[in-house]
Structure formats: C-alpha cells, structure tokens
mmCIF file with all atom_site columns, C-alpha atoms in Angstrom:
data_model
loop_
_atom_site.group_PDB
_atom_site.id
_atom_site.type_symbol
_atom_site.label_atom_id
_atom_site.label_alt_id
_atom_site.label_comp_id
_atom_site.label_asym_id
_atom_site.label_entity_id
_atom_site.label_seq_id
_atom_site.pdbx_PDB_ins_code
_atom_site.Cartn_x
_atom_site.Cartn_y
_atom_site.Cartn_z
_atom_site.occupancy
_atom_site.B_iso_or_equiv
_atom_site.pdbx_formal_charge
_atom_site.auth_seq_id
_atom_site.auth_comp_id
_atom_site.auth_asym_id
_atom_site.auth_atom_id
_atom_site.pdbx_PDB_model_num
ATOM 1   C CA . UNK A 1 1   ? 78.919  153.586 211.732 1.00 53.00 ? 145 UNK A CA 1
ATOM 2   C CA . UNK A 1 2   ? 81.726  152.375 213.940 1.00 63.00 ? 146 UNK A CA 1
ATOM 3   C CA . UNK A 1 3   ? 85.194  153.819 213.687 1.00 69.00 ? 147 UNK A CA 1
ATOM 4   C CA . UNK A 1 4   ? 86.618  150.437 212.651 1.00 68.00 ? 148 UNK A CA 1
ATOM 5   C CA . UNK A 1 5   ? 84.281  150.183 209.680 1.00 63.00 ? 149 UNK A CA 1
ATOM 6   C CA . UNK A 1 6   ? 85.027  153.793 208.704 1.00 59.00 ? 150 UNK A CA 1
ATOM 7   C CA . UNK A 1 7   ? 88.758  153.055 208.754 1.00 67.00 ? 151 UNK A CA 1
ATOM 8   C CA . UNK A 1 8   ? 88.212  149.874 206.743 1.00 63.00 ? 152 UNK A CA 1
ATOM 9   C CA . UNK A 1 9   ? 86.218  151.759 204.119 1.00 59.00 ? 153 UNK A CA 1
ATOM 10  C CA . UNK A 1 10  ? 88.903  154.458 204.052 1.00 59.00 ? 154 UNK A CA 1
ATOM 11  C CA . UNK A 1 11  ? 91.563  151.805 203.408 1.00 63.00 ? 155 UNK A CA 1
ATOM 12  C CA . UNK A 1 12  ? 89.441  150.242 200.662 1.00 57.00 ? 156 UNK A CA 1
ATOM 13  C CA . UNK A 1 13  ? 88.791  153.526 198.890 1.00 54.00 ? 157 UNK A CA 1
ATOM 14  C CA . UNK A 1 14  ? 92.376  154.606 199.394 1.00 55.00 ? 158 UNK A CA 1
ATOM 15  C CA . UNK A 1 15  ? 93.599  151.429 197.708 1.00 57.00 ? 159 UNK A CA 1
ATOM 16  C CA . UNK A 1 16  ? 91.116  151.690 194.818 1.00 53.00 ? 160 UNK A CA 1
ATOM 17  C CA . UNK A 1 17  ? 91.439  155.448 194.285 1.00 54.00 ? 161 UNK A CA 1
ATOM 18  C CA . UNK A 1 18  ? 94.869  156.237 195.621 1.00 59.00 ? 162 UNK A CA 1
ATOM 19  C CA . UNK A 1 19  ? 95.030  159.592 193.852 1.00 60.00 ? 163 UNK A CA 1
ATOM 20  C CA . UNK A 1 20  ? 91.955  160.979 195.701 1.00 62.00 ? 164 UNK A CA 1
ATOM 21  C CA . UNK A 1 21  ? 92.492  162.371 199.187 1.00 63.00 ? 165 UNK A CA 1
ATOM 22  C CA . UNK A 1 22  ? 90.268  160.837 201.867 1.00 65.00 ? 166 UNK A CA 1
ATOM 23  C CA . UNK A 1 23  ? 88.682  164.221 202.639 1.00 66.00 ? 167 UNK A CA 1
ATOM 24  C CA . UNK A 1 24  ? 87.519  164.335 199.009 1.00 63.00 ? 168 UNK A CA 1
ATOM 25  C CA . UNK A 1 25  ? 85.847  160.956 199.472 1.00 64.00 ? 169 UNK A CA 1
ATOM 26  C CA . UNK A 1 26  ? 83.917  162.350 202.446 1.00 65.00 ? 170 UNK A CA 1
ATOM 27  C CA . UNK A 1 27  ? 82.428  164.975 200.127 1.00 59.00 ? 171 UNK A CA 1
ATOM 28  C CA . UNK A 1 28  ? 80.135  162.257 198.778 1.00 60.00 ? 172 UNK A CA 1
ATOM 29  C CA . UNK A 1 29  ? 78.229  162.220 202.060 1.00 63.00 ? 173 UNK A CA 1
ATOM 30  C CA . UNK A 1 30  ? 77.185  165.878 201.740 1.00 62.00 ? 174 UNK A CA 1
ATOM 31  C CA . UNK A 1 31  ? 75.739  167.592 198.680 1.00 69.00 ? 175 UNK A CA 1
ATOM 32  C CA . UNK A 1 32  ? 78.242  169.201 196.365 1.00 80.00 ? 176 UNK A CA 1
ATOM 33  C CA . UNK A 1 33  ? 77.509  172.828 195.518 1.00 84.00 ? 177 UNK A CA 1
ATOM 34  C CA . UNK A 1 34  ? 77.710  174.429 192.100 1.00 86.00 ? 178 UNK A CA 1
ATOM 35  C CA . UNK A 1 35  ? 80.828  176.338 193.183 1.00 85.00 ? 179 UNK A CA 1
ATOM 36  C CA . UNK A 1 36  ? 82.545  172.998 193.814 1.00 86.00 ? 180 UNK A CA 1
ATOM 37  C CA . UNK A 1 37  ? 82.167  171.794 190.230 1.00 90.00 ? 181 UNK A CA 1
ATOM 38  C CA . UNK A 1 38  ? 81.821  174.873 188.001 1.00 92.00 ? 182 UNK A CA 1
ATOM 39  C CA . UNK A 1 39  ? 84.019  177.939 187.554 1.00 94.00 ? 183 UNK A CA 1
ATOM 40  C CA . UNK A 1 40  ? 82.440  181.019 189.114 1.00 93.00 ? 184 UNK A CA 1
ATOM 41  C CA . UNK A 1 41  ? 82.503  184.553 187.698 1.00 94.00 ? 185 UNK A CA 1
ATOM 42  C CA . UNK A 1 42  ? 83.337  186.781 190.666 1.00 93.00 ? 186 UNK A CA 1
ATOM 43  C CA . UNK A 1 43  ? 82.991  190.561 190.633 1.00 94.00 ? 187 UNK A CA 1
ATOM 44  C CA . UNK A 1 44  ? 84.717  192.707 193.246 1.00 92.00 ? 188 UNK A CA 1
ATOM 45  C CA . UNK A 1 45  ? 82.258  195.405 194.288 1.00 92.00 ? 189 UNK A CA 1
ATOM 46  C CA . UNK A 1 46  ? 84.984  197.694 195.672 1.00 92.00 ? 190 UNK A CA 1
ATOM 47  C CA . UNK A 1 47  ? 87.270  197.802 192.651 1.00 92.00 ? 191 UNK A CA 1
ATOM 48  C CA . UNK A 1 48  ? 84.756  196.896 189.957 1.00 90.00 ? 192 UNK A CA 1
ATOM 49  C CA . UNK A 1 49  ? 87.117  194.252 188.583 1.00 94.00 ? 193 UNK A CA 1
ATOM 50  C CA . UNK A 1 50  ? 86.016  190.709 187.905 1.00 96.00 ? 194 UNK A CA 1
ATOM 51  C CA . UNK A 1 51  ? 87.660  187.345 187.300 1.00 95.00 ? 195 UNK A CA 1
ATOM 52  C CA . UNK A 1 52  ? 86.899  183.653 187.001 1.00 95.00 ? 196 UNK A CA 1
ATOM 53  C CA . UNK A 1 53  ? 87.397  181.500 190.081 1.00 93.00 ? 197 UNK A CA 1
ATOM 54  C CA . UNK A 1 54  ? 88.442  177.899 189.482 1.00 93.00 ? 198 UNK A CA 1
ATOM 55  C CA . UNK A 1 55  ? 86.095  175.119 190.607 1.00 91.00 ? 199 UNK A CA 1
ATOM 56  C CA . UNK A 1 56  ? 87.042  173.607 193.957 1.00 85.00 ? 200 UNK A CA 1
ATOM 57  C CA . UNK A 1 57  ? 87.014  170.116 192.446 1.00 86.00 ? 201 UNK A CA 1
ATOM 58  C CA . UNK A 1 58  ? 88.972  169.524 189.264 1.00 88.00 ? 202 UNK A CA 1
ATOM 59  C CA . UNK A 1 59  ? 87.423  167.528 186.441 1.00 90.00 ? 203 UNK A CA 1
ATOM 60  C CA . UNK A 1 60  ? 89.641  164.572 187.323 1.00 89.00 ? 204 UNK A CA 1
ATOM 61  C CA . UNK A 1 61  ? 88.502  164.592 190.952 1.00 85.00 ? 205 UNK A CA 1
ATOM 62  C CA . UNK A 1 62  ? 84.878  164.978 189.834 1.00 88.00 ? 206 UNK A CA 1
ATOM 63  C CA . UNK A 1 63  ? 85.282  161.937 187.612 1.00 88.00 ? 207 UNK A CA 1
ATOM 64  C CA . UNK A 1 64  ? 86.868  159.946 190.423 1.00 84.00 ? 208 UNK A CA 1
ATOM 65  C CA . UNK A 1 65  ? 84.104  160.970 192.840 1.00 84.00 ? 209 UNK A CA 1
ATOM 66  C CA . UNK A 1 66  ? 81.519  159.876 190.286 1.00 86.00 ? 210 UNK A CA 1
ATOM 67  C CA . UNK A 1 67  ? 83.216  156.455 190.086 1.00 85.00 ? 211 UNK A CA 1
ATOM 68  C CA . UNK A 1 68  ? 83.289  156.127 193.880 1.00 81.00 ? 212 UNK A CA 1
ATOM 69  C CA . UNK A 1 69  ? 79.612  157.095 194.088 1.00 80.00 ? 213 UNK A CA 1
ATOM 70  C CA . UNK A 1 70  ? 78.734  154.422 191.531 1.00 83.00 ? 214 UNK A CA 1
ATOM 71  C CA . UNK A 1 71  ? 80.704  151.847 193.531 1.00 82.00 ? 215 UNK A CA 1
ATOM 72  C CA . UNK A 1 72  ? 78.803  152.843 196.658 1.00 78.00 ? 216 UNK A CA 1
ATOM 73  C CA . UNK A 1 73  ? 75.487  152.622 194.788 1.00 82.00 ? 217 UNK A CA 1
ATOM 74  C CA . UNK A 1 74  ? 74.798  156.357 194.975 1.00 79.00 ? 218 UNK A CA 1
ATOM 75  C CA . UNK A 1 75  ? 73.429  158.568 192.209 1.00 85.00 ? 219 UNK A CA 1
ATOM 76  C CA . UNK A 1 76  ? 76.189  161.035 191.339 1.00 83.00 ? 220 UNK A CA 1
ATOM 77  C CA . UNK A 1 77  ? 73.737  163.642 189.971 1.00 86.00 ? 221 UNK A CA 1
ATOM 78  C CA . UNK A 1 78  ? 71.748  163.550 193.216 1.00 81.00 ? 222 UNK A CA 1
ATOM 79  C CA . UNK A 1 79  ? 74.982  164.221 195.111 1.00 79.00 ? 223 UNK A CA 1
ATOM 80  C CA . UNK A 1 80  ? 75.523  167.428 193.146 1.00 84.00 ? 224 UNK A CA 1
ATOM 81  C CA . UNK A 1 81  ? 77.955  166.295 190.483 1.00 87.00 ? 225 UNK A CA 1
ATOM 82  C CA . UNK A 1 82  ? 77.090  167.314 186.918 1.00 88.00 ? 226 UNK A CA 1
ATOM 83  C CA . UNK A 1 83  ? 75.882  164.646 184.514 1.00 88.00 ? 227 UNK A CA 1
ATOM 84  C CA . UNK A 1 84  ? 78.535  162.670 182.722 1.00 87.00 ? 228 UNK A CA 1
ATOM 85  C CA . UNK A 1 85  ? 79.123  164.251 179.322 1.00 85.00 ? 229 UNK A CA 1
ATOM 86  C CA . UNK A 1 86  ? 78.757  161.962 176.308 1.00 90.00 ? 230 UNK A CA 1
ATOM 87  C CA . UNK A 1 87  ? 81.870  160.941 174.456 1.00 90.00 ? 231 UNK A CA 1
ATOM 88  C CA . UNK A 1 88  ? 82.385  163.113 171.411 1.00 91.00 ? 232 UNK A CA 1
ATOM 89  C CA . UNK A 1 89  ? 83.367  161.689 168.068 1.00 92.00 ? 233 UNK A CA 1
ATOM 90  C CA . UNK A 1 90  ? 86.748  162.915 166.972 1.00 90.00 ? 234 UNK A CA 1
ATOM 91  C CA . UNK A 1 91  ? 86.692  165.204 163.986 1.00 90.00 ? 235 UNK A CA 1
ATOM 92  C CA . UNK A 1 92  ? 88.176  163.455 160.987 1.00 93.00 ? 236 UNK A CA 1
ATOM 93  C CA . UNK A 1 93  ? 90.578  165.910 159.497 1.00 92.00 ? 237 UNK A CA 1
ATOM 94  C CA . UNK A 1 94  ? 93.009  165.084 156.690 1.00 90.00 ? 238 UNK A CA 1
ATOM 95  C CA . UNK A 1 95  ? 96.717  165.551 157.191 1.00 93.00 ? 239 UNK A CA 1
ATOM 96  C CA . UNK A 1 96  ? 98.084  168.935 156.191 1.00 94.00 ? 240 UNK A CA 1
ATOM 97  C CA . UNK A 1 97  ? 100.792 167.446 153.949 1.00 94.00 ? 241 UNK A CA 1
ATOM 98  C CA . UNK A 1 98  ? 103.702 169.324 152.425 1.00 96.00 ? 242 UNK A CA 1
ATOM 99  C CA . UNK A 1 99  ? 102.964 172.300 150.212 1.00 96.00 ? 243 UNK A CA 1
ATOM 100 C CA . UNK A 1 100 ? 104.241 170.594 147.049 1.00 97.00 ? 244 UNK A CA 1
ATOM 101 C CA . UNK A 1 101 ? 101.968 167.619 147.788 1.00 96.00 ? 245 UNK A CA 1
ATOM 102 C CA . UNK A 1 102 ? 98.919  169.858 148.281 1.00 96.00 ? 246 UNK A CA 1
ATOM 103 C CA . UNK A 1 103 ? 99.585  171.776 145.043 1.00 97.00 ? 247 UNK A CA 1
ATOM 104 C CA . UNK A 1 104 ? 100.422 168.661 142.984 1.00 97.00 ? 248 UNK A CA 1
ATOM 105 C CA . UNK A 1 105 ? 97.046  168.342 141.232 1.00 97.00 ? 249 UNK A CA 1
ATOM 106 C CA . UNK A 1 106 ? 97.010  172.036 140.237 1.00 98.00 ? 250 UNK A CA 1
ATOM 107 C CA . UNK A 1 107 ? 100.566 171.768 138.961 1.00 98.00 ? 251 UNK A CA 1
ATOM 108 C CA . UNK A 1 108 ? 99.830  168.632 136.921 1.00 98.00 ? 252 UNK A CA 1
ATOM 109 C CA . UNK A 1 109 ? 96.737  170.292 135.411 1.00 98.00 ? 253 UNK A CA 1
ATOM 110 C CA . UNK A 1 110 ? 98.735  173.368 134.358 1.00 98.00 ? 254 UNK A CA 1
ATOM 111 C CA . UNK A 1 111 ? 101.479 171.142 132.880 1.00 98.00 ? 255 UNK A CA 1
ATOM 112 C CA . UNK A 1 112 ? 98.839  169.178 130.936 1.00 98.00 ? 256 UNK A CA 1
ATOM 113 C CA . UNK A 1 113 ? 97.375  172.423 129.521 1.00 98.00 ? 257 UNK A CA 1
ATOM 114 C CA . UNK A 1 114 ? 100.815 173.728 128.597 1.00 97.00 ? 258 UNK A CA 1
ATOM 115 C CA . UNK A 1 115 ? 101.688 170.442 126.845 1.00 98.00 ? 259 UNK A CA 1
ATOM 116 C CA . UNK A 1 116 ? 98.508  170.721 124.748 1.00 97.00 ? 260 UNK A CA 1
ATOM 117 C CA . UNK A 1 117 ? 99.579  174.222 123.635 1.00 97.00 ? 261 UNK A CA 1
ATOM 118 C CA . UNK A 1 118 ? 103.194 173.156 123.087 1.00 97.00 ? 262 UNK A CA 1
ATOM 119 C CA . UNK A 1 119 ? 103.003 172.786 119.254 1.00 97.00 ? 263 UNK A CA 1
ATOM 120 C CA . UNK A 1 120 ? 101.706 176.346 118.889 1.00 97.00 ? 264 UNK A CA 1
ATOM 121 C CA . UNK A 1 121 ? 104.314 177.628 121.338 1.00 97.00 ? 265 UNK A CA 1
ATOM 122 C CA . UNK A 1 122 ? 107.145 175.977 119.392 1.00 97.00 ? 266 UNK A CA 1
ATOM 123 C CA . UNK A 1 123 ? 105.863 177.392 116.073 1.00 97.00 ? 267 UNK A CA 1
ATOM 124 C CA . UNK A 1 124 ? 105.689 180.936 117.417 1.00 97.00 ? 268 UNK A CA 1
ATOM 125 C CA . UNK A 1 125 ? 109.155 180.588 118.953 1.00 96.00 ? 269 UNK A CA 1
ATOM 126 C CA . UNK A 1 126 ? 110.652 179.397 115.636 1.00 96.00 ? 270 UNK A CA 1
ATOM 127 C CA . UNK A 1 127 ? 108.992 182.227 113.719 1.00 95.00 ? 271 UNK A CA 1
ATOM 128 C CA . UNK A 1 128 ? 110.338 184.799 116.176 1.00 94.00 ? 272 UNK A CA 1
ATOM 129 C CA . UNK A 1 129 ? 113.782 183.237 115.955 1.00 92.00 ? 273 UNK A CA 1
ATOM 130 C CA . UNK A 1 130 ? 113.736 183.450 112.134 1.00 91.00 ? 274 UNK A CA 1
ATOM 131 C CA . UNK A 1 131 ? 112.643 187.092 112.261 1.00 90.00 ? 275 UNK A CA 1
ATOM 132 C CA . UNK A 1 132 ? 115.468 187.925 114.662 1.00 87.00 ? 276 UNK A CA 1
ATOM 133 C CA . UNK A 1 133 ? 118.070 186.147 112.559 1.00 84.00 ? 277 UNK A CA 1
ATOM 134 C CA . UNK A 1 134 ? 116.846 187.824 109.348 1.00 82.00 ? 278 UNK A CA 1
ATOM 135 C CA . UNK A 1 135 ? 117.077 191.250 111.010 1.00 79.00 ? 279 UNK A CA 1
ATOM 136 C CA . UNK A 1 136 ? 120.698 190.685 111.845 1.00 72.00 ? 280 UNK A CA 1
ATOM 137 C CA . UNK A 1 137 ? 121.759 189.956 108.223 1.00 70.00 ? 281 UNK A CA 1
ATOM 138 C CA . UNK A 1 138 ? 122.499 192.893 105.994 1.00 69.00 ? 282 UNK A CA 1
ATOM 139 C CA . UNK A 1 139 ? 122.112 192.974 102.193 1.00 71.00 ? 283 UNK A CA 1
ATOM 140 C CA . UNK A 1 140 ? 125.540 194.480 101.740 1.00 72.00 ? 284 UNK A CA 1
ATOM 141 C CA . UNK A 1 141 ? 128.017 192.348 99.785  1.00 72.00 ? 285 UNK A CA 1
ATOM 142 C CA . UNK A 1 142 ? 130.898 192.846 102.191 1.00 66.00 ? 286 UNK A CA 1
#
C-alpha cells in the first residue's frame, strides 16, 4: 500500500469516525487480544492482593471498531472483537406512584366495609350514650 493511499484512507476514516484515534483504527489490521476487550482479574504474587484491570478498548471504541471493520468488509469476530450482543427488551415496570395513590384501593375497600357496618356502629354508640346519660342523673328530688 502506498503512503498516499494510506493517508487517504486515514482521512476518510477520520472524517467518518472522528472520535476514534487513528492508532485505534490500525488495530483492525492485527488481531485483538482478550485483554484488549475484556476486564482482566490480576493477582499480585508478591502482596497477594488482586484487582480488576480495565479493558484496553472501551465498549464505545469496540463498537466503533466493529463498524469500521464492517465498512472495510472484515469480520469483526475474526479480528478478535466479541460478538455483538443482542438488543435487550426493556423491562416494563409500572410507575411507583405516590403512597396515597398506591394505597387507594385498600383504603376504599376498608371504607366500604365500615359503611356496611355503620348502622350497627350508630346503634351501639346511641345505646352507650343513653347509658352514660342515665348514669349521670340521680333519683334525688333536689
């Protein structure tokens, strides 16, 4: 490949994918290792401590490289990129609502039950009221 054609392709890819550095585009020519695309669990033998190392290529850059590979007619999986994950369906979850809105049906049911018992409640209240008023009266004439 001549240097002029390389520069032309660099300009083309730079214009199409301006957010990818040119050195990232050159990664397509060599196989991408697992450490480039997946986080690695690293253990320090001296201290015995371990940690996760970030992948060298972020998910955004991996996606952009996959797009560039498709434009160039390359198979992105053969280059070392992981397979494109299928789009997940969003979980349909109802709104949380306010507490009084969530408890409305329970409250209406309890009110309905209390209204059905209301006649009995009023009778017992009147009887208690009569008993209290009769207790307060004395039989004395003065």
